[in-house]
Coordinates of C-alpha atoms in Angstrom, one line a residue:
Chain A
X1 CA 76.7 76.0 173.2
X2 CA 73.6 73.8 172.7
X3 CA 75.5 71.3 170.7
X4 CA 73.0 68.6 170.3
X5 CA 70.5 69.3 167.5
X6 CA 67.3 67.5 167.0
X7 CA 67.8 64.5 164.7
X8 CA 67.0 65.0 161.1
X9 CA 65.2 62.0 159.8
X10 CA 64.8 62.7 156.1
X11 CA 66.9 60.5 153.8
X12 CA 69.5 62.3 151.7
X13 CA 69.6 61.4 148.1
X14 CA 72.0 61.6 145.2
X15 CA 73.2 64.8 143.5
X16 CA 71.5 67.0 146.0
X17 CA 71.4 70.7 145.1
X18 CA 72.6 71.6 148.7
X19 CA 75.7 69.4 148.3
X20 CA 76.5 70.6 144.8
X21 CA 76.0 74.2 146.1
X22 CA 78.4 73.6 148.9
X23 CA 81.1 72.2 146.6
X24 CA 80.7 75.1 144.2
X25 CA 80.7 77.7 147.0
X26 CA 84.1 76.3 148.1
X27 CA 85.4 76.6 144.6
X28 CA 84.1 80.1 144.2
X29 CA 85.5 81.3 147.5
X30 CA 88.9 79.7 146.7
X31 CA 88.8 81.2 143.2
X32 CA 88.6 84.6 144.8
X33 CA 92.2 84.1 145.9
X34 CA 93.7 83.0 142.6
X35 CA 91.4 84.4 139.9
X36 CA 94.0 86.8 138.5
X37 CA 96.6 84.1 137.7
X38 CA 94.0 81.6 136.5
X39 CA 92.3 84.2 134.2
X40 CA 95.7 85.3 132.9
X41 CA 96.8 81.9 131.9
X42 CA 93.4 80.8 130.6
X43 CA 93.0 83.8 128.3
X44 CA 96.5 85.0 127.4
X45 CA 97.8 81.6 126.2
X46 CA 95.0 81.1 123.6
X47 CA 95.2 84.8 122.6
X48 CA 98.9 84.4 121.9
X49 CA 98.2 81.4 119.8
X50 CA 95.5 83.4 118.0
X51 CA 97.8 86.3 117.3
X52 CA 100.8 84.1 116.4
X53 CA 98.8 81.9 114.0
X54 CA 96.5 84.6 112.8
X55 CA 99.2 87.0 111.8
X56 CA 101.9 84.4 111.2
X57 CA 100.1 82.0 109.0
X58 CA 97.6 84.6 108.1
X59 CA 100.3 86.5 106.2
X60 CA 100.9 83.4 104.1
X61 CA 97.4 82.1 103.8
X62 CA 94.5 84.4 103.2
X63 CA 91.7 81.9 103.2
X64 CA 91.1 78.4 104.6
X65 CA 88.0 76.3 104.0
X66 CA 86.2 79.3 102.7
X67 CA 87.0 81.5 105.7
X68 CA 89.4 84.4 106.2
X69 CA 92.3 82.7 108.2
X70 CA 92.0 85.1 111.2
X71 CA 88.3 84.2 111.4
X72 CA 89.1 80.5 111.0
X73 CA 91.6 80.6 113.8
X74 CA 89.6 83.1 115.9
X75 CA 86.7 80.7 116.2
X76 CA 88.8 77.5 116.3
X77 CA 90.9 78.7 119.2
X78 CA 87.9 78.6 121.4
X79 CA 88.5 74.9 121.6
X80 CA 92.1 75.5 122.7
X81 CA 90.8 77.7 125.5
X82 CA 88.3 75.0 126.5
X83 CA 91.2 72.5 126.8
X84 CA 93.4 75.0 128.7
X85 CA 90.7 76.2 131.0
X86 CA 88.8 72.9 131.4
X87 CA 91.1 69.9 131.4
X88 CA 94.4 71.3 132.9
X89 CA 93.0 73.0 136.0
X90 CA 90.9 69.9 136.7
X91 CA 93.9 67.6 136.4
X92 CA 96.2 69.7 138.6
X93 CA 93.6 71.0 140.9
X94 CA 92.2 67.5 141.7
X95 CA 95.6 66.0 142.2
X96 CA 96.8 68.8 144.5
X97 CA 93.6 68.7 146.5
X98 CA 93.8 65.0 146.8
X99 CA 97.5 64.4 147.4
X100 CA 98.8 67.6 149.1
X101 CA 95.9 69.5 150.6
X102 CA 93.8 66.6 151.7
X103 CA 90.8 68.7 150.8
X104 CA 88.6 65.8 149.8
X105 CA 88.9 64.2 153.2
X106 CA 87.3 67.3 154.7
X107 CA 84.6 67.5 152.1
X108 CA 83.7 63.9 152.2
X109 CA 83.4 64.1 156.0
X110 CA 80.5 66.5 155.4
X111 CA 77.2 65.3 153.9
X112 CA 78.7 65.2 150.3
X113 CA 79.4 62.1 148.3
X114 CA 82.0 61.6 145.6
X115 CA 79.4 62.0 142.8
X116 CA 78.4 65.4 144.1
X117 CA 82.0 66.4 144.7
X118 CA 83.1 65.5 141.1
X119 CA 79.9 67.0 139.6
X120 CA 80.2 70.3 141.6
X121 CA 83.8 70.8 140.8
X122 CA 83.3 70.1 137.1
X123 CA 80.3 72.4 136.9
X124 CA 82.3 75.2 138.3
X125 CA 85.2 74.6 135.8
X126 CA 82.7 74.3 133.0
X127 CA 81.1 77.6 134.0
X128 CA 84.5 79.3 134.0
X129 CA 85.4 77.8 130.7
X130 CA 82.2 79.1 129.2
X131 CA 83.4 82.6 130.1
X132 CA 87.1 82.2 129.2
X133 CA 86.2 80.5 125.9
X134 CA 84.8 83.8 124.6
X135 CA 88.0 85.8 125.1
X136 CA 89.9 84.7 122.0
X137 CA 86.7 85.3 119.9
X138 CA 86.4 88.8 121.3
X139 CA 90.1 89.4 120.5
X140 CA 89.4 88.1 117.0
X141 CA 86.6 90.6 116.7
X142 CA 89.1 93.4 117.3
X143 CA 91.0 92.1 114.3
X144 CA 88.1 91.9 112.0
X145 CA 85.8 89.0 113.0
X146 CA 82.3 90.1 112.3
X147 CA 79.8 89.9 115.1
X148 CA 76.8 87.5 114.7
X149 CA 73.9 86.5 116.8
X150 CA 75.2 82.9 116.9
X151 CA 78.1 84.1 118.9
X152 CA 75.8 84.3 121.9
X153 CA 75.7 80.5 121.9
X154 CA 79.5 80.2 122.1
X155 CA 79.6 80.5 126.0
X156 CA 77.2 77.6 126.2
X157 CA 79.1 75.4 123.8
X158 CA 82.3 76.2 125.6
X159 CA 80.7 75.5 129.0
X160 CA 79.4 72.1 127.8
X161 CA 82.7 71.1 126.3
X162 CA 84.5 72.6 129.3
X163 CA 82.4 70.4 131.6
X164 CA 83.4 67.3 129.6
X165 CA 87.0 68.2 129.7
X166 CA 86.9 69.1 133.4
X167 CA 85.5 65.6 134.0
X168 CA 88.2 64.1 131.8
X169 CA 90.9 66.0 133.7
X170 CA 89.5 64.7 137.0
X171 CA 89.6 61.2 135.5
X172 CA 93.2 61.7 134.5
X173 CA 94.1 62.9 138.1
X174 CA 92.2 59.9 139.6
X175 CA 94.1 57.5 137.4
X176 CA 97.5 59.0 138.1
X177 CA 99.6 57.9 141.1
X178 CA 102.1 60.7 140.6
X179 CA 101.8 64.2 139.2
X180 CA 104.7 63.4 136.8
X181 CA 102.4 60.9 135.1
X182 CA 100.5 63.8 133.6
X183 CA 103.3 64.1 131.1
X184 CA 102.2 60.9 129.4
X185 CA 98.6 62.1 129.1
X186 CA 99.6 65.6 127.9
X187 CA 102.2 64.5 125.3
X188 CA 100.5 61.2 124.3
X189 CA 96.9 62.3 124.1
X190 CA 96.1 65.9 124.8
X191 CA 98.7 67.5 122.5
X192 CA 97.7 65.4 119.5
X193 CA 94.1 66.1 120.2
X194 CA 94.9 69.8 120.4
X195 CA 96.6 69.8 117.1
X196 CA 94.1 67.5 115.3
X197 CA 91.0 69.5 116.1
X198 CA 90.6 71.7 113.0
X199 CA 91.7 74.7 115.0
X200 CA 94.7 75.9 112.9
X201 CA 94.1 73.9 109.7
X202 CA 91.1 71.9 108.4
X203 CA 91.0 68.1 109.1
X204 CA 90.5 67.6 105.3
X205 CA 94.1 68.6 104.8
X206 CA 95.2 65.5 106.8
X207 CA 95.7 61.9 105.7
X208 CA 92.5 59.9 105.8
X209 CA 93.4 57.9 109.0
X210 CA 94.0 61.2 110.8
X211 CA 90.7 62.5 109.6
X212 CA 88.9 59.4 110.9
X213 CA 90.7 59.8 114.3
X214 CA 89.9 63.5 114.3
X215 CA 86.2 62.7 114.2
X216 CA 86.6 61.0 117.6
X217 CA 88.2 64.1 119.1
X218 CA 85.8 66.2 121.2
X219 CA 87.8 69.3 120.5
X220 CA 87.1 68.9 116.8
X221 CA 83.4 68.8 117.5
X222 CA 83.7 71.9 119.7
X223 CA 85.6 73.7 117.0
X224 CA 83.0 72.8 114.4
X225 CA 80.1 73.8 116.5
X226 CA 81.6 77.1 117.5
X227 CA 82.5 77.9 113.9
X228 CA 79.1 77.1 112.7
X229 CA 77.5 79.1 115.5
X230 CA 79.4 82.1 114.4
X231 CA 79.1 81.7 110.6
X232 CA 75.9 79.8 110.3
X233 CA 74.7 76.3 111.3
X234 CA 74.7 73.5 108.8
X235 CA 71.8 71.4 110.0
X236 CA 72.0 67.9 111.2
X237 CA 75.8 67.8 111.2
X238 CA 75.7 70.3 114.0
X239 CA 73.2 68.2 115.9
X240 CA 75.7 65.4 115.6
X241 CA 78.5 67.7 116.9
X242 CA 76.3 68.7 119.8
X243 CA 75.4 65.0 120.5
X244 CA 79.1 64.1 120.5
X245 CA 79.9 66.8 123.1
X246 CA 77.0 65.7 125.3
X247 CA 78.1 62.1 125.0
X248 CA 81.7 62.9 125.8
X249 CA 80.6 64.9 128.8
X250 CA 78.4 62.1 130.1
X251 CA 81.1 59.4 129.6
X252 CA 83.8 61.6 131.1
X253 CA 81.5 62.4 134.1
X254 CA 80.9 58.8 134.9
X255 CA 84.5 57.8 134.4
X256 CA 85.6 60.7 136.7
X257 CA 83.2 59.6 139.4
X258 CA 84.0 55.9 139.2
X259 CA 87.8 56.4 139.4
X260 CA 87.6 59.1 142.1
X261 CA 85.5 56.8 144.2
X262 CA 88.2 54.2 143.8
X263 CA 90.7 56.7 145.0
X264 CA 88.8 58.3 147.8
X265 CA 86.7 55.5 149.2
X266 CA 89.0 52.7 150.5
Chain B
X1 CA 67.3 54.8 160.7
X2 CA 67.1 52.7 163.8
X3 CA 67.0 53.9 167.4
X4 CA 70.0 52.8 169.4
X5 CA 71.4 53.7 172.8
X6 CA 74.8 54.5 171.4
X7 CA 76.0 57.3 169.2
X8 CA 78.4 54.8 167.6
X9 CA 77.8 51.0 167.6
X10 CA 80.4 48.9 165.8
X11 CA 80.4 45.1 165.7
X12 CA 83.1 42.9 164.4
X13 CA 84.6 45.5 162.1
X14 CA 87.2 44.1 159.8
X15 CA 89.1 46.1 157.2
X16 CA 91.6 44.4 155.0
X17 CA 93.8 46.2 152.5
X18 CA 95.0 43.3 150.3
X19 CA 97.0 41.0 152.6
X20 CA 97.1 43.6 155.4
X21 CA 94.4 43.5 158.1
X22 CA 94.2 47.0 159.4
X23 CA 91.2 46.4 161.7
X24 CA 90.5 42.9 162.9
X25 CA 87.1 42.3 164.5
X26 CA 86.7 45.5 166.4
X27 CA 83.6 46.1 168.7
X28 CA 83.1 49.7 169.8
X29 CA 80.4 51.6 171.6
X30 CA 80.2 55.3 172.1
X31 CA 77.2 56.0 174.4
X32 CA 75.4 59.3 173.9
X33 CA 77.0 62.2 175.8
X34 CA 80.2 60.3 176.6
X35 CA 83.8 60.7 175.4
X36 CA 85.4 57.5 174.3
X37 CA 89.1 57.2 173.5
X38 CA 90.7 55.0 171.0
X39 CA 94.2 54.5 172.3
X40 CA 97.0 52.8 170.5
X41 CA 100.4 53.2 168.8
X42 CA 100.8 54.3 165.2
X43 CA 99.5 51.5 162.9
X44 CA 97.1 50.1 165.5
X45 CA 94.1 50.8 163.2
X46 CA 92.8 53.9 164.8
X47 CA 92.6 56.1 161.8
X48 CA 91.1 53.3 159.6
X49 CA 88.4 52.9 162.3
X50 CA 87.8 56.7 162.3
X51 CA 87.5 56.7 158.5
X52 CA 85.0 53.8 158.6
X53 CA 82.7 56.0 160.6
X54 CA 82.5 58.5 157.8
X55 CA 82.4 55.8 155.1
X56 CA 85.7 56.9 153.6
X57 CA 86.7 53.3 154.5
X58 CA 84.2 50.6 153.7
X59 CA 84.3 47.7 156.1
X60 CA 85.3 44.3 154.7
X61 CA 83.1 42.7 157.4
X62 CA 81.1 43.8 160.3
X63 CA 78.4 46.3 161.2
X64 CA 78.7 50.0 161.8
X65 CA 75.9 52.3 163.0
X66 CA 76.4 56.0 163.6
X67 CA 73.7 58.0 165.3
X68 CA 71.3 55.2 164.5
X69 CA 72.2 55.2 160.8
X70 CA 73.6 52.1 159.2
X71 CA 76.8 52.6 157.3
X72 CA 77.7 52.8 154.5
X73 CA 74.2 53.1 153.0
X74 CA 73.1 55.9 155.2
X75 CA 76.4 57.5 155.9
X76 CA 75.5 60.8 154.3
X77 CA 72.7 61.3 156.9
X78 CA 75.1 60.4 159.7
X79 CA 77.7 62.8 158.4
X80 CA 75.1 65.6 158.4
X81 CA 74.8 65.2 162.1
X82 CA 78.4 64.7 163.1
X83 CA 81.6 66.8 163.0
X84 CA 85.0 65.5 162.1
X85 CA 88.4 66.9 163.1
X86 CA 91.0 65.2 161.0
X87 CA 94.5 64.2 161.9
X88 CA 95.9 66.1 158.9
X89 CA 95.3 69.8 158.6
X90 CA 93.1 70.2 155.5
X91 CA 92.1 73.8 155.8
X92 CA 92.2 76.0 152.8
X93 CA 95.3 77.9 153.6
X94 CA 94.9 80.8 151.2
X95 CA 91.5 81.7 152.6
X96 CA 90.7 83.5 155.8
X97 CA 89.5 81.9 159.0
X98 CA 86.0 83.2 158.3
X99 CA 86.0 82.1 154.7
X100 CA 87.0 78.5 155.8
X101 CA 84.0 78.5 158.1
X102 CA 81.7 80.0 155.5
X103 CA 82.6 77.2 153.1
X104 CA 81.9 74.5 155.6
X105 CA 78.7 76.2 156.8
X106 CA 77.5 75.6 153.2
X107 CA 78.8 72.1 153.1
X108 CA 77.1 71.2 156.4
X109 CA 73.9 72.9 155.1
X110 CA 73.6 75.5 157.8
X111 CA 70.5 77.5 156.7
X112 CA 71.4 80.9 155.1
X113 CA 69.8 82.9 157.9
X114 CA 71.8 81.0 160.5
X115 CA 75.3 81.0 158.9
X116 CA 76.6 84.2 160.3
X117 CA 75.5 83.2 163.8
X118 CA 77.0 79.7 163.4
X119 CA 80.3 81.2 162.3
X120 CA 80.3 83.6 165.2
X121 CA 79.5 80.9 167.7
X122 CA 82.2 78.5 166.3
X123 CA 84.8 81.3 166.4
X124 CA 83.8 82.0 170.0
X125 CA 84.2 78.4 171.0
X126 CA 87.6 78.2 169.4
X127 CA 88.6 81.6 170.8
X128 CA 89.4 82.8 167.3
X129 CA 87.1 85.7 167.0
X130 CA 90.0 88.1 166.9
X131 CA 91.6 86.3 164.0
X132 CA 88.5 85.9 161.8
X133 CA 90.0 88.0 159.0
X134 CA 93.5 86.3 159.1
X135 CA 94.6 84.0 156.4
X136 CA 95.0 80.4 157.6
X137 CA 98.6 80.4 156.4
X138 CA 99.3 83.1 159.0
X139 CA 98.0 81.1 161.9
X140 CA 100.0 79.0 164.4
X141 CA 99.7 75.3 164.6
X142 CA 97.5 75.5 167.7
X143 CA 95.2 78.1 166.1
X144 CA 94.8 75.9 163.0
X145 CA 93.8 73.0 165.3
X146 CA 91.3 75.2 167.0
X147 CA 89.9 76.3 163.7
X148 CA 89.5 72.6 162.6
X149 CA 87.5 72.0 165.8
X150 CA 85.5 75.2 165.1
X151 CA 84.8 74.0 161.6
X152 CA 83.5 70.7 162.9
X153 CA 81.0 72.4 165.2
X154 CA 79.3 74.8 162.8
X155 CA 76.2 72.7 162.4
X156 CA 75.8 71.8 166.1
X157 CA 76.8 68.1 165.7
X158 CA 75.5 65.4 168.0
X159 CA 78.8 63.5 167.6
X160 CA 82.3 64.7 167.1
X161 CA 85.1 62.5 165.8
X162 CA 88.6 63.7 166.8
X163 CA 91.4 62.0 165.0
X164 CA 94.6 62.6 167.0
X165 CA 93.5 66.2 167.8
X166 CA 96.7 67.3 169.5
X167 CA 99.3 65.4 167.6
X168 CA 102.5 67.5 167.0
X169 CA 101.4 70.4 169.3
X170 CA 103.4 71.7 172.2
X171 CA 102.2 71.0 175.7
X172 CA 100.7 74.4 176.4
X173 CA 98.6 74.3 173.2
X174 CA 97.6 70.8 173.9
X175 CA 96.2 71.8 177.3
X176 CA 94.2 74.6 175.6
X177 CA 92.7 72.0 173.2
X178 CA 91.9 69.7 176.1
X179 CA 90.0 72.5 177.8
X180 CA 88.0 73.0 174.5
X181 CA 87.3 69.2 174.2
X182 CA 86.3 69.0 177.8
X183 CA 83.8 71.9 177.3
X184 CA 82.2 69.9 174.4
X185 CA 82.0 66.9 176.6
X186 CA 80.4 68.8 179.4
X187 CA 77.8 70.1 177.0
X188 CA 76.7 66.7 176.1
X189 CA 78.3 66.2 172.7
X190 CA 79.3 62.5 172.1
X191 CA 82.9 62.3 171.3
X192 CA 85.1 59.6 169.9
X193 CA 88.8 60.6 170.1
X194 CA 91.7 58.6 168.7
X195 CA 95.0 59.4 170.4
X196 CA 98.4 58.0 171.2
X197 CA 98.9 60.4 174.1
X198 CA 98.2 58.5 177.3
X199 CA 97.6 61.6 179.4
X200 CA 95.1 62.9 176.9
X201 CA 93.0 59.7 177.1
X202 CA 93.3 59.6 180.9
X203 CA 92.1 63.2 181.3
X204 CA 89.4 63.4 178.8
X205 CA 87.8 60.0 178.2
X206 CA 85.0 58.4 180.1
X207 CA 86.1 55.0 178.7
X208 CA 89.0 53.9 176.6
X209 CA 89.4 51.2 174.0
X210 CA 93.1 50.1 173.8
X211 CA 93.9 48.9 170.3
X212 CA 96.8 46.9 169.1
X213 CA 97.2 45.3 165.7
X214 CA 93.6 46.2 164.7
X215 CA 92.0 44.6 167.8
X216 CA 90.6 46.0 171.0
X217 CA 92.8 44.5 173.8
X218 CA 91.0 46.3 176.7
X219 CA 87.9 48.4 177.2
X220 CA 86.8 50.4 180.2
X221 CA 87.2 53.6 182.2
X222 CA 90.8 54.5 182.6
X223 CA 90.9 54.2 186.4
X224 CA 89.3 50.7 186.2
X225 CA 91.7 49.6 183.5
X226 CA 94.6 50.7 185.7
X227 CA 93.3 49.1 188.8
X228 CA 92.5 45.9 187.0
X229 CA 95.6 45.5 185.0
X230 CA 98.4 47.4 186.7
X231 CA 97.4 47.6 190.4
X232 CA 97.8 50.7 192.5
X233 CA 101.5 51.1 192.6
X234 CA 104.6 50.6 190.4
X235 CA 108.1 50.2 191.7
X236 CA 110.7 51.7 189.4
X237 CA 114.1 50.0 189.9
X238 CA 117.2 51.6 188.3
X239 CA 120.5 49.8 187.7
X240 CA 122.8 48.3 185.1
X241 CA 121.3 46.3 182.3
X242 CA 122.4 43.1 184.0
X243 CA 120.8 44.2 187.2
X244 CA 117.6 45.1 185.4
X245 CA 117.5 41.7 183.8
X246 CA 117.9 40.0 187.2
X247 CA 115.1 42.1 188.6
X248 CA 112.8 41.1 185.7
X249 CA 113.5 37.4 186.1
X250 CA 112.9 37.6 189.8
X251 CA 109.7 39.6 189.5
X252 CA 108.3 37.1 186.9
X253 CA 109.1 34.2 189.2
X254 CA 107.1 35.9 191.9
X255 CA 104.1 36.4 189.6
X256 CA 104.5 40.1 189.1
X257 CA 104.5 42.0 185.8
X258 CA 107.3 44.2 184.6
X259 CA 107.9 46.7 181.9
X260 CA 111.2 48.3 180.8
X261 CA 111.0 52.1 180.8
X262 CA 114.3 53.2 179.4
X263 CA 116.9 52.9 182.1
X264 CA 114.6 51.3 184.6
X265 CA 112.3 48.4 185.1
X266 CA 108.8 49.1 186.4
X267 CA 107.4 46.3 188.6
X268 CA 103.7 46.1 188.6
X269 CA 101.1 44.3 190.7
X270 CA 103.7 43.7 193.4
X271 CA 101.1 44.6 196.0
X272 CA 103.3 46.9 197.9
X273 CA 106.2 44.4 198.3
X274 CA 108.6 46.0 200.8
X275 CA 111.7 43.9 200.0
X276 CA 112.2 45.7 196.6
X277 CA 114.3 48.8 196.6
X278 CA 113.0 51.4 194.1
X279 CA 110.9 54.4 193.6
X280 CA 107.2 54.0 194.3
X281 CA 104.9 55.7 191.9
X282 CA 101.2 55.6 191.0
X283 CA 100.4 53.4 188.0
X284 CA 99.0 54.9 184.8
X285 CA 97.3 53.9 181.6
X286 CA 100.7 53.6 179.8
X287 CA 101.6 50.8 182.2
X288 CA 98.3 49.1 181.2
X289 CA 99.0 49.6 177.5
X290 CA 102.5 48.2 177.7
X291 CA 101.4 45.2 179.8
X292 CA 98.6 44.3 177.4
X293 CA 100.3 44.9 174.1
X294 CA 104.0 44.6 174.8
X295 CA 104.4 47.8 172.9
X296 CA 105.7 51.2 174.0
X297 CA 103.6 54.1 172.8
X298 CA 105.7 56.5 170.9

């Protein structure tokens, strides 16, 4: 083996495509070994919610906020999928790779830095979420949701929100010393956000303080944007929803990098 | 990047974790094409030193240069040109041998047209070609270690860091890995290897840095360290604990060094004294280590 290569002199920068590609390739190759279980949980769970609420509440309530209830839930449940497919895999995946598999030690020994590691992993989860996010909407179409051109934007909205939630999940994993700590995040933050997102009932039916808090919930903005993409945009309000999702993704991204660096670089 | 004569040049490395000083003013040089061993017991600071070389540990004080790149600022460039074999197995166990190598061929930026050849070459070096389609979880411990080494060689590194490469392996597998490491060394790859196996350091390393409590307590080729610190011969004296204590006291009064080795006392630097009854044996690096640090290597 001619082991000694000629020295490469070029300086390597930040967020290099080659490093991001390497991280994503690792994720894709690994995904080939668990895509069935991941796809099952990411699509079946929201579909069950859709069917349970759609037909359960749907039998009691015909219309909500001017929409047929199955249409209302069918579009709103996209945000649930985003949470299930974006945040939770990032939380558990990051923690397992850090604590049990020591995967990050191997990746960071290669020419990859923490910023590229976090960004690559979140991009892949965001991409997956963009695909999974469409599943409940497609199921809703079977039950009467009318197709529209705006639906073509839903994968992009789900991918953007999924990226933000993936980064937030990585942040949670970086902040947690033990996997048991996830219970606090799930019960104390994620479950309330999941419920106060306008998925199953409109925020307007809640007390004023809950409505105000709901406006700071990225899931709410995801729900609104998806719903409006499917049924018709409402102008600047949707620009605001989009801006909120972009802002959430940026903040979560930087938080994830900052706290992962603290965890990985001693 | 600066040109230096050493693949690794470390000066005054200090790493503190709160009140704990893991590495305390370490100087280390790994000349190009040489194999240097970091020898010390658990907790001596070996792994912290190794991680400082990939910038996974940032020095509190001191200077670190790897392949002419100053760390931590240029660590990414340095990592592109070196391979790392970690102490802990961090392979993707649900993937096949080939998939693991493919992933790291991407991470190490092996050009697309060369990836297949790089994987074949690495599999050949590690003697794993027949297992390329096997899942890692099906491999033995020795095969996994060989795969870790293969993974570190995909991009033809100029420097390889081996962190306790044979820890936990049975003697036969350890010898197989020694042959593999020796092959790298003979081909001109610069190697820094941390180990707490004396025999490993003696057999493979051109020079050894003995670490204790984060400091280098001796540096040099193994045979020179042995000659300098332990002399040519040790006398192993067996007896009751009381007898061994008497022997130790007597030896110290005569200016010799001793070390307890279980049920015996080894007398060192006795210059072939004939009035001592005991088994004569050749001194080794372990004698040096115990003499210098007062610690047994476990």
